[in-house]
Coordinates of C-alpha atoms in Angstrom, one line a residue:
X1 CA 0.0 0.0 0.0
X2 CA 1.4 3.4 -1.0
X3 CA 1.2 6.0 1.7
X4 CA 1.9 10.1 1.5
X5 CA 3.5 11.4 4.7
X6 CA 2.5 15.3 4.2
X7 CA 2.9 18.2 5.7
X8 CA 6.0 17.3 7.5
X9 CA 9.4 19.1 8.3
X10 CA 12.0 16.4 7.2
X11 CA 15.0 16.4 9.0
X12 CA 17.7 14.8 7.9
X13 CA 21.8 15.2 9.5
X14 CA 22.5 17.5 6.4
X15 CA 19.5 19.0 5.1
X16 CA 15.9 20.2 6.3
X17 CA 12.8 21.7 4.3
X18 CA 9.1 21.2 4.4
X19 CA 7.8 18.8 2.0
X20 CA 5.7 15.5 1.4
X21 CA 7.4 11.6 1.2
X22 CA 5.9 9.2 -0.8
X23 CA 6.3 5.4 0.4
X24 CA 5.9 2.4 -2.0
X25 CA 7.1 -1.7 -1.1
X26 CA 8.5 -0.3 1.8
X27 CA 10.7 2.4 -0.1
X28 CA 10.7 5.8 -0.1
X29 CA 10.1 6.5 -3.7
X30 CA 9.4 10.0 -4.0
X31 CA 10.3 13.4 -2.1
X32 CA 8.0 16.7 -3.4
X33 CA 5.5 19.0 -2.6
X34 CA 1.9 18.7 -2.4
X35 CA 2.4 14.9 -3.8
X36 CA -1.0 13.7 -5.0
X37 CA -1.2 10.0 -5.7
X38 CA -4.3 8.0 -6.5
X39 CA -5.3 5.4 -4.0
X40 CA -2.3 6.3 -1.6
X41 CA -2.9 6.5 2.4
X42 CA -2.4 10.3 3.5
X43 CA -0.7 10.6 6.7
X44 CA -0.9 14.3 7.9
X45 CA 2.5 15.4 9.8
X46 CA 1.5 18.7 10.1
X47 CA 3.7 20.9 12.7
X48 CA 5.9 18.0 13.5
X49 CA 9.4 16.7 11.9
X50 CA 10.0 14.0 10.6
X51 CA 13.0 12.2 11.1
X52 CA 15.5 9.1 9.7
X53 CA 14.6 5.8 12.4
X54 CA 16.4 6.0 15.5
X55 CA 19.3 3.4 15.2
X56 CA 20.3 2.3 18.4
X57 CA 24.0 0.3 18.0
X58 CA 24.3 -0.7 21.6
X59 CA 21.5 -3.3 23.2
X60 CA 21.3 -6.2 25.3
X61 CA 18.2 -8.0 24.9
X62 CA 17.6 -11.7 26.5
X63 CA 20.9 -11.7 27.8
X64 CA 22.5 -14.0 30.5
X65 CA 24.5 -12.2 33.2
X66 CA 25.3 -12.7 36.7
X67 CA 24.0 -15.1 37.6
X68 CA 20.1 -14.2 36.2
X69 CA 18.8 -12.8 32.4
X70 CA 17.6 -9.1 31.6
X71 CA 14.0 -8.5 31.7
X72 CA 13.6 -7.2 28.1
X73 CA 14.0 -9.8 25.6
X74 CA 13.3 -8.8 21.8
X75 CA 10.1 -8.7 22.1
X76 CA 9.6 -6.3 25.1
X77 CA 12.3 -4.4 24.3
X78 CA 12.4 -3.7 20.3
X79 CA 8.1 -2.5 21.1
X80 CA 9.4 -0.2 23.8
X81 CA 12.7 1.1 21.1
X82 CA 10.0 1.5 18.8
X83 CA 7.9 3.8 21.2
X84 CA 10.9 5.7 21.5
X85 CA 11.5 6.1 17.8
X86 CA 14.3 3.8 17.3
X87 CA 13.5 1.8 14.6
X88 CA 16.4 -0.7 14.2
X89 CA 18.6 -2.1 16.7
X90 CA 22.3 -4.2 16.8
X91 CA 22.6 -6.8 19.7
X92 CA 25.2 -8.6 21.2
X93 CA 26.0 -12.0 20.5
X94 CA 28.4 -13.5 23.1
X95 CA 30.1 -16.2 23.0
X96 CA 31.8 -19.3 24.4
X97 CA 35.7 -19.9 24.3
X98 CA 36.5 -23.0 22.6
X99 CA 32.8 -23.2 20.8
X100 CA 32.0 -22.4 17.4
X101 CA 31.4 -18.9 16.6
X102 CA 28.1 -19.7 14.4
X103 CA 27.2 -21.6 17.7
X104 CA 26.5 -18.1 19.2
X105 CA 25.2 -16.7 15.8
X106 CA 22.7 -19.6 15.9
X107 CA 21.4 -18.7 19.8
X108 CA 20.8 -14.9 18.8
X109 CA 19.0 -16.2 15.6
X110 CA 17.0 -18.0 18.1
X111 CA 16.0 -15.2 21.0
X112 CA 15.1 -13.0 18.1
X113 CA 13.0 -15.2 15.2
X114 CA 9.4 -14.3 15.9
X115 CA 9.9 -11.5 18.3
X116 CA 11.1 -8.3 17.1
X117 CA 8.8 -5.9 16.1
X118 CA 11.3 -3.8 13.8
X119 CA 14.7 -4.3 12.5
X120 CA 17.8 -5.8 14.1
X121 CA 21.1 -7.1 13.4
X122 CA 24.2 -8.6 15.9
X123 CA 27.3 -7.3 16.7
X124 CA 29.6 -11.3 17.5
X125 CA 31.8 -10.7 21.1
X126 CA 35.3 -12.3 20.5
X127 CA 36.8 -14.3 23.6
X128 CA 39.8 -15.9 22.1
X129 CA 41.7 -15.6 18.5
X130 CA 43.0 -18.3 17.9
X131 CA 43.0 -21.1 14.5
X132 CA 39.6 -22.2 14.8
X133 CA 38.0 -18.5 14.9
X134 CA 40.6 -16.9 12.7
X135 CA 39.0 -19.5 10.1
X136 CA 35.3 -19.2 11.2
X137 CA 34.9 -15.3 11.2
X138 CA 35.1 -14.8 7.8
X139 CA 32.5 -17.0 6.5
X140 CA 30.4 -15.1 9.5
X141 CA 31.1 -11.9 8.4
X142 CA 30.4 -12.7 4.7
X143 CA 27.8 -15.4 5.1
X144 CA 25.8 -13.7 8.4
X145 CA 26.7 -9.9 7.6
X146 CA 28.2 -9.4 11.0
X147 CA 30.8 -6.8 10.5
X148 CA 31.6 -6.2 14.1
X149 CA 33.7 -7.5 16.6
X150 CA 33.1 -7.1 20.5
X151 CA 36.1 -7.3 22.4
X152 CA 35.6 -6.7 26.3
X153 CA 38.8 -5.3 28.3
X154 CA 37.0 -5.3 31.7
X155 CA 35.0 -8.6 33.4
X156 CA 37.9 -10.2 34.4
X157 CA 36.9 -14.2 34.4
X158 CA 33.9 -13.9 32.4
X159 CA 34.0 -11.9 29.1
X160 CA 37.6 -10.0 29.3
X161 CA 40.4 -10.6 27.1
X162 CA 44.3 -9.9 27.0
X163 CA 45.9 -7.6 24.8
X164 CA 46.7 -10.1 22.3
X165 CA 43.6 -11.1 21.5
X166 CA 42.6 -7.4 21.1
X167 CA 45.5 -6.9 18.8
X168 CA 44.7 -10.1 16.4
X169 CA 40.9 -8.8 16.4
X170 CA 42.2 -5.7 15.2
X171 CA 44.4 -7.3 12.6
X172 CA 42.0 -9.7 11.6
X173 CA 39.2 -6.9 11.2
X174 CA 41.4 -5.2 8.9
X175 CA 41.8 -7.8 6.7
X176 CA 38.0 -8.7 6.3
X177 CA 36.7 -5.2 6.4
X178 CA 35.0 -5.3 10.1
X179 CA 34.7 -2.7 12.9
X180 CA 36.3 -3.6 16.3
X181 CA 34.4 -2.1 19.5
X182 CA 35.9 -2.3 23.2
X183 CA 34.6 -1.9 26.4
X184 CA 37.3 0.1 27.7
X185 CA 38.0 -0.1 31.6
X186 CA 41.0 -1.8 32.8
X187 CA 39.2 -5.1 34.1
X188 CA 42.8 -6.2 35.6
X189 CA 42.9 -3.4 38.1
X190 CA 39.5 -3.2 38.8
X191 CA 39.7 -6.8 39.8
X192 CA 42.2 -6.2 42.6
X193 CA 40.1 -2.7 43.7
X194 CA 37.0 -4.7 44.1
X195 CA 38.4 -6.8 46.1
X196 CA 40.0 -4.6 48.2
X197 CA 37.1 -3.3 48.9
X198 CA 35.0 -6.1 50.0
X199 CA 37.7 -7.2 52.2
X200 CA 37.1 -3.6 54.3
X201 CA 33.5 -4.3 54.9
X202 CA 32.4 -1.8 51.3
X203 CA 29.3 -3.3 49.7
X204 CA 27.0 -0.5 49.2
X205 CA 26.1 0.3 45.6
X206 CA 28.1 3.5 45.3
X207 CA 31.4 0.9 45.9
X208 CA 30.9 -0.2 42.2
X209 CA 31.8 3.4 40.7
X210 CA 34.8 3.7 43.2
X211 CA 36.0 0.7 42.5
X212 CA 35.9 1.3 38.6
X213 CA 37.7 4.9 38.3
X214 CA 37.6 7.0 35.6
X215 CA 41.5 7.1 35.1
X216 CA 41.3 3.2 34.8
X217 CA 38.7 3.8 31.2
X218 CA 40.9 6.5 30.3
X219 CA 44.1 4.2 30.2
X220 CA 42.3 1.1 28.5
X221 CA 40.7 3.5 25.8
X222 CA 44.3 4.8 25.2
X223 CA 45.6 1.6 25.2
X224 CA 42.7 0.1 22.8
X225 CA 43.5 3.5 20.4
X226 CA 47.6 3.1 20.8
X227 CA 47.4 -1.0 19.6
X228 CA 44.8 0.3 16.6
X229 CA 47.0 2.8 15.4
X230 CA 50.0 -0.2 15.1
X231 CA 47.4 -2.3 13.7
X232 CA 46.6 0.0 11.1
X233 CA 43.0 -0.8 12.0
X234 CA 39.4 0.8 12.9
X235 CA 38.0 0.9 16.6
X236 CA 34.6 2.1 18.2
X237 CA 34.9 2.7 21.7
X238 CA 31.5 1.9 23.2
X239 CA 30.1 3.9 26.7
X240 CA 32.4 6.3 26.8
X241 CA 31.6 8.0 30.1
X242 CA 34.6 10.8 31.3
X243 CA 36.8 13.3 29.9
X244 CA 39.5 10.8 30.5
X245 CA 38.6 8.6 28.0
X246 CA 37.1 11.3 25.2
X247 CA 40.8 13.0 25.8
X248 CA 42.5 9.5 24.6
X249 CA 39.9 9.2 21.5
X250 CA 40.4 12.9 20.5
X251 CA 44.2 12.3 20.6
X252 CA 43.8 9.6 18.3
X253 CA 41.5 11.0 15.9
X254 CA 44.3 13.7 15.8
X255 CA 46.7 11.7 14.6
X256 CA 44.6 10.3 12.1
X257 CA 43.6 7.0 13.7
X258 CA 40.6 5.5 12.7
X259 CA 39.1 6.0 16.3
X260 CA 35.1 6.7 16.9
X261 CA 33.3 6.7 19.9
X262 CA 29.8 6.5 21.6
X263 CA 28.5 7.4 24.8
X264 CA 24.4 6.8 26.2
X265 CA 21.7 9.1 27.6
X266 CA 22.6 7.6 31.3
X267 CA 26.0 9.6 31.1
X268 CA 24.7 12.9 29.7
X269 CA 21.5 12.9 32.6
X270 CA 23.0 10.4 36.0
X271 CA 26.1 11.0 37.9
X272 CA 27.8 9.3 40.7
X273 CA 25.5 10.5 43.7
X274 CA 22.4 8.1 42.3
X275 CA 24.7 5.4 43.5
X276 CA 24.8 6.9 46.9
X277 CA 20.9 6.8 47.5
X278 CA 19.9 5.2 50.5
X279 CA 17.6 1.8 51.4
X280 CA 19.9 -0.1 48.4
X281 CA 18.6 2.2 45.6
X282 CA 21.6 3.2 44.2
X283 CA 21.5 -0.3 42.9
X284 CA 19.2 0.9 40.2
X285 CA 22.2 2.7 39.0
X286 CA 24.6 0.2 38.6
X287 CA 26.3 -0.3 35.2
X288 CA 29.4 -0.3 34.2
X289 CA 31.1 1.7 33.3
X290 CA 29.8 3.8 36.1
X291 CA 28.4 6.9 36.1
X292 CA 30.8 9.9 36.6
X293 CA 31.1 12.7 38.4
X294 CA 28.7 15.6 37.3
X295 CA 30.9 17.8 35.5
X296 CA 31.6 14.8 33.3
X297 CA 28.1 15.3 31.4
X298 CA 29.3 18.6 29.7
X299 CA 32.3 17.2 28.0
X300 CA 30.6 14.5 26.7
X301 CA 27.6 17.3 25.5
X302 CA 30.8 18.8 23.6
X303 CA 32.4 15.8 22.5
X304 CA 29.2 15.1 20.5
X305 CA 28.8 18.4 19.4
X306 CA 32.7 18.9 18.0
X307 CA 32.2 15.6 16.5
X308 CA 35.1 13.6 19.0
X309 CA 32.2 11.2 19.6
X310 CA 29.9 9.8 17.1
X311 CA 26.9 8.4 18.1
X312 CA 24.7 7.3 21.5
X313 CA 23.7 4.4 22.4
X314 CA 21.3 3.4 24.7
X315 CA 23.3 -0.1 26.1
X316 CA 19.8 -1.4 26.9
X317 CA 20.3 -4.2 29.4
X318 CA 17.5 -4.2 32.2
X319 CA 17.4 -6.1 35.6
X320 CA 14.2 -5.7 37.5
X321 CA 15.3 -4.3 41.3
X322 CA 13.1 -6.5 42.5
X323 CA 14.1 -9.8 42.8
X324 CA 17.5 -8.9 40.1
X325 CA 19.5 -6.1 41.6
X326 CA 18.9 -7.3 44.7
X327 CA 21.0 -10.1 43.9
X328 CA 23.7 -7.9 45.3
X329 CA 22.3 -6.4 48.2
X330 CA 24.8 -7.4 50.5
X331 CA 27.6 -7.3 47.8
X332 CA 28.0 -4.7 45.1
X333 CA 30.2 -6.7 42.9
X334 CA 26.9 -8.9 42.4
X335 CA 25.0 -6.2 41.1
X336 CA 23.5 -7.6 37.9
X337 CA 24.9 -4.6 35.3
X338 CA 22.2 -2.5 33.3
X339 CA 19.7 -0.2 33.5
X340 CA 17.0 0.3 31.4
X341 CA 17.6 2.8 28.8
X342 CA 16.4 1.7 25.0
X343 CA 12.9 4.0 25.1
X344 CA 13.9 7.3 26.3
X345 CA 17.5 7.6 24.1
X346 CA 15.7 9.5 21.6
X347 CA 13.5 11.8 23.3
X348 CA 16.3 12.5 25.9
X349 CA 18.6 13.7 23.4
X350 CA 16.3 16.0 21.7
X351 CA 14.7 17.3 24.6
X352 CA 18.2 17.7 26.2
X353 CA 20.3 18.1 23.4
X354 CA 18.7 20.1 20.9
X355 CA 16.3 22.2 22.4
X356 CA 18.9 23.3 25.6
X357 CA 21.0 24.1 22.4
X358 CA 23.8 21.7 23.4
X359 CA 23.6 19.7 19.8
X360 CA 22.0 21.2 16.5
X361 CA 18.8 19.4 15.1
X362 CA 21.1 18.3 12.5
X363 CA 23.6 16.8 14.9
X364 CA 20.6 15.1 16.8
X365 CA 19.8 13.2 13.8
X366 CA 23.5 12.1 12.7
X367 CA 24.4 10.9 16.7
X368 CA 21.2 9.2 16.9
X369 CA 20.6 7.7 13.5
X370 CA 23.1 8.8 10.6
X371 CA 26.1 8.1 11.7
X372 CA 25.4 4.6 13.4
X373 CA 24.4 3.7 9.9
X374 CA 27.4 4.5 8.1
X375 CA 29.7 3.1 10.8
X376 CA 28.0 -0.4 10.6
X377 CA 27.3 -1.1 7.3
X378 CA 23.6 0.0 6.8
X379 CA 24.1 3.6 5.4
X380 CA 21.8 4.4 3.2
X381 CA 19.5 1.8 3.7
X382 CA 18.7 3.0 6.8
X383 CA 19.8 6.5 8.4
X384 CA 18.3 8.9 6.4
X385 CA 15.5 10.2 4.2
X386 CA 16.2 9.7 0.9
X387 CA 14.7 8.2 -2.5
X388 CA 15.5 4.5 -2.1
X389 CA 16.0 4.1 1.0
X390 CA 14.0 2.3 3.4
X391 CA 10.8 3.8 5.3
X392 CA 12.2 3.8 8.7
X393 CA 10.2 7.1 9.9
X394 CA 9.1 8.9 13.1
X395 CA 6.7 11.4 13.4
X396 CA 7.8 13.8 15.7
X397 CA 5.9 16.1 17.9
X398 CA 8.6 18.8 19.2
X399 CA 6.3 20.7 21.5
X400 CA 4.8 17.4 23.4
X401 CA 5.0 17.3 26.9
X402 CA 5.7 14.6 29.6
X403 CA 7.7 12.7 32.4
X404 CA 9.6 9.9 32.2
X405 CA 7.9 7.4 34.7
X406 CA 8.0 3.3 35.1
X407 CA 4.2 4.0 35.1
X408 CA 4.1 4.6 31.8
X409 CA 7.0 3.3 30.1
X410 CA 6.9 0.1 27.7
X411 CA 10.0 -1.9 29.0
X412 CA 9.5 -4.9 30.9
X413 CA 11.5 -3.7 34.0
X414 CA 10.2 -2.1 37.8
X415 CA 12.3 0.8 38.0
X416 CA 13.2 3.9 34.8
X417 CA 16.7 5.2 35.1
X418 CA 15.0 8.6 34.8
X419 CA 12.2 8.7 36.8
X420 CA 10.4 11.9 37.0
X421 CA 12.5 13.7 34.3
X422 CA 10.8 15.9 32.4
X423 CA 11.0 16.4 29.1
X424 CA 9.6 17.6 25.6
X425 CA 9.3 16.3 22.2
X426 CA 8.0 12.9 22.1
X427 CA 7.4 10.7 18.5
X428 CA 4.2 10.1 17.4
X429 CA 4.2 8.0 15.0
X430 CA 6.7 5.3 14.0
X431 CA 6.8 3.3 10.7
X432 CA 9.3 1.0 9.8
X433 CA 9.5 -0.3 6.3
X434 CA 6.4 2.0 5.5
X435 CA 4.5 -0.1 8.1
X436 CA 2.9 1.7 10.9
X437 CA 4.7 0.0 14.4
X438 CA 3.4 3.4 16.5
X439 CA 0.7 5.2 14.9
X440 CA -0.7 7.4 17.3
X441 CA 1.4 6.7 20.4
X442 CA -0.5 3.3 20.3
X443 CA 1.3 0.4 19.0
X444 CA 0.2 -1.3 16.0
X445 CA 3.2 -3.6 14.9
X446 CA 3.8 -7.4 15.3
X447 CA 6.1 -9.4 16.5
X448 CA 8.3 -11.2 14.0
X449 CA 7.8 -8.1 11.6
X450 CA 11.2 -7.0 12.1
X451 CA 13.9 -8.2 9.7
X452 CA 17.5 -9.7 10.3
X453 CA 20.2 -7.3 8.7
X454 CA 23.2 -8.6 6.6
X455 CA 25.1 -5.2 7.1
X456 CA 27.8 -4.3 4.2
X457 CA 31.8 -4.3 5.6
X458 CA 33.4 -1.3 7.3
X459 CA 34.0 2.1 5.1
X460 CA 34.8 5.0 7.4
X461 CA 32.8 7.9 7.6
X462 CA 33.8 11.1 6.1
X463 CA 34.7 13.1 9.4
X464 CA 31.7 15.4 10.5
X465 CA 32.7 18.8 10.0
X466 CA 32.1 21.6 12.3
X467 CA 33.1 25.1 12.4
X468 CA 35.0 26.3 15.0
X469 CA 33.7 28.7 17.6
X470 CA 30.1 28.3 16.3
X471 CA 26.9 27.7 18.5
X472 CA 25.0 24.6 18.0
X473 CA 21.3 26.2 16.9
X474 CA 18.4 25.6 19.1
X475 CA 15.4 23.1 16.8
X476 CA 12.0 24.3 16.1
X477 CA 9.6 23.2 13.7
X478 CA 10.0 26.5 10.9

């Protein structure tokens, strides 16, 4: 069925304008003014943007860890991305040292076949490099479209690996034109702090950001950028979270190193003191890499706006606190890690980004859609608004009104991150493929709609340009 979205301001990371888009088979076929087809559906946008799908590159969904599974699988959680405008989303897929790589592949496949309401791909965690995966990951890459590589530097005896295993990702991704991403904190260190810590009686919450200090992601982001620069290679740094770390990535990106980095909504809005609340709530807060001091959230504000950092995520990964966190109520280091994050990304960073003037409207879109895309292979299928591309839209009311609440969110999970915050601009509608998933705040989708993505090999991103000394321009529907 052809449909007309009219009357919209179109939004794009480059460009925006008043005009009509014309969907067929999914595709957006057409881009005018007062577009009249026969027998197509006329969705009225008036006094709202329209913008590219939200594409978050960071989630967790029906994943195992510590000792329990988070409470959004992709069901739960690709409905609530969807009320929040995202319209595709990359997972995790961890593995197993000394199992078959497609073994994990296979699992992911599994958790997600019948259940996600829009479209997803997988990002495939590396453990080990040795023979065996050196000889599996190219098939996976060509054969599965997984083009990135998950190496974890912290989670010492679960997911962390040594350097050299970083280093022969890094090689290896060269050679068969895949992105390697690190979870930067030195896991090593943190190890011996933690337990440190435990041994003087500390096991309130606020004991997992002490224990996992900022100069300890700074000095594992450096190291990641230092070993990519040798290996003539291409990194994303996922979370970033302090100045430390967006210091080492800007250093980098000096030199020319084909460095990018992401950082979530949770970093721009929480610092250190929720961990602090009393009666175990600071549990609720508990994700790693902790949050940061306050003064943190402005230099990642300018990171994104200067272009040192590319993209947020939402690293979705919820654990109800009731009957999860709680797992670790007498023990911080057994914590389940996450919070609950995937809905509110991209209201957050519009509301608090674009119309505080932090970030351009132009900039919202590339950090939250654009530039995801071209860093993983699905640029311009998805990412932007363009003839031939696909349908991913949201409807975007800029003036709308609420607070975040748990009472009215769509994740499967007790507790939101940011309760109470208030905030405005909110989507409205959400299609995906030209199919309606939102239409009227009211969800309309089905699960199993949403489509695996084979995504293309790595090709860097022209750099973002900005101009220096300028002010980022406060959105508005004109």
């Amino acid at each position: 069925m052809k449909k007309i979205i009219k009357n919209g301001t179109i939004v794009t990371a480059s460009d925006q304008y008043f005009g009509d888009i014309l969907i067929e088979d999914g595709i957006i076929v057409m881009i005018g003014v007062d577009l009249d087809v026969p027998g197509a559906v006329v969705v009225d946008a008036s006094g709202c943007y329209v913008f590219p799908g939200g594409i978050d590159p960071h989630t967790h969904l029906d994943m195992p860890f510590g000792g329990t599974v988070t409470a959004d699988d992709f069901e739960t959680g690709t409905i609530a991305a969807a009320f929040g405008g995202t319209t595709t989303v990359i997972d995790f897929c961890l593995t197993t040292k000394n199992e078959p790589l497609s073994k994990a592949v296979k699992t992911w496949h599994d958790k997600s076949k019948g259940k996600a309401v829009i479209d997803y791909g997988f990002h495939l965690m590396i453990g080990q490099m040795n023979d065996e995966v050196l000889e599996e990951l190219p098939i996976i890459i060509e054969e599965q479209g997984i083009t990135s590589l998950k190496v974890f530097m912290a989670y010492k005896n679960v997911f962390q690996a040594d350097d050299g295993t970083l280093y022969k990702t890094l090689l290896a991704a060269k050679e068969h034109g895949a992105l390697v991403m690190v979870h930067a904190e030195n896991g090593d260190v943190i190890a011996h702090l933690i337990e440190q810590a435990l041994a003087a009686g500390h096991t309130e919450p606020v004991y997992h950001a002490l224990t996992r200090p900022a100069v300890l992601e700074g000095e594992a982001t450096g190291r990641a950028a230092k070993l990519t620069e040798f290996a003539d290679s291409q990194l994303y740094v996922v979370h970033v979270t302090c100045a430390e770390a967006v210091r080492q990535i800007e250093e980098a990106r000096r030199k020319g190193v084909r460095v990018y980095g992401e950082t979530c909504p949770q970093y721009l809005m929480l610092d250190q003191t929720d961990l602090e609340k009393p009666n175990f709530e600071g549990a609720k807060y508990v994700w790693s890499p902790p949050l940061r001091e306050k003064w943190n959230q402005e230099v990642l504000w300018d990171a994104l706006w200067s272009g040192s950092l590319q993209t947020v995520g939402s690293d979705q990964c919820s654990f109800n606190f009731n009957g999860q966190k709680d797992l670790g109520l007498n023990d911080f280091s057994k914590i389940p890690n996450g919070g609950p994050t995937i809905e509110d990304r991209f209201s957050i960073l519009y509301s608090e980004g674009v119309r505080k003037g932090r970030i351009s409207i132009h900039q919202f879109v590339d950090v939250i859609s654009t530039q995801a895309a071209k860093l993983f292979g699905l640029f311009p299928q998805k990412g932007t608004i363009a003839i031939g591309s696909d349908a991913d839209l949201v409807i975007f009311d800029p003036n709308a009104e609420r607070t975040i609440s748990a009472a009215t969110h769509h994740m499967n999970v007790d507790y939101n991150a940011f309760e109470g915050l208030q905030i405005t601009g909110e989507p409205v509608s959400v299609l995906v493929r030209g199919d309606f998933i939102i239409r009227n705040k009211q969800f309309v989708g089905t699960p199993g709609y949403g489509q695996y993505l084979r995504r293309k090999r790595f090709n860097p991103p022209a750099p973002a340009l900005r101009t220096a000394g300028a002010e980022p321009v406060k959105g508005g529907v004109s």
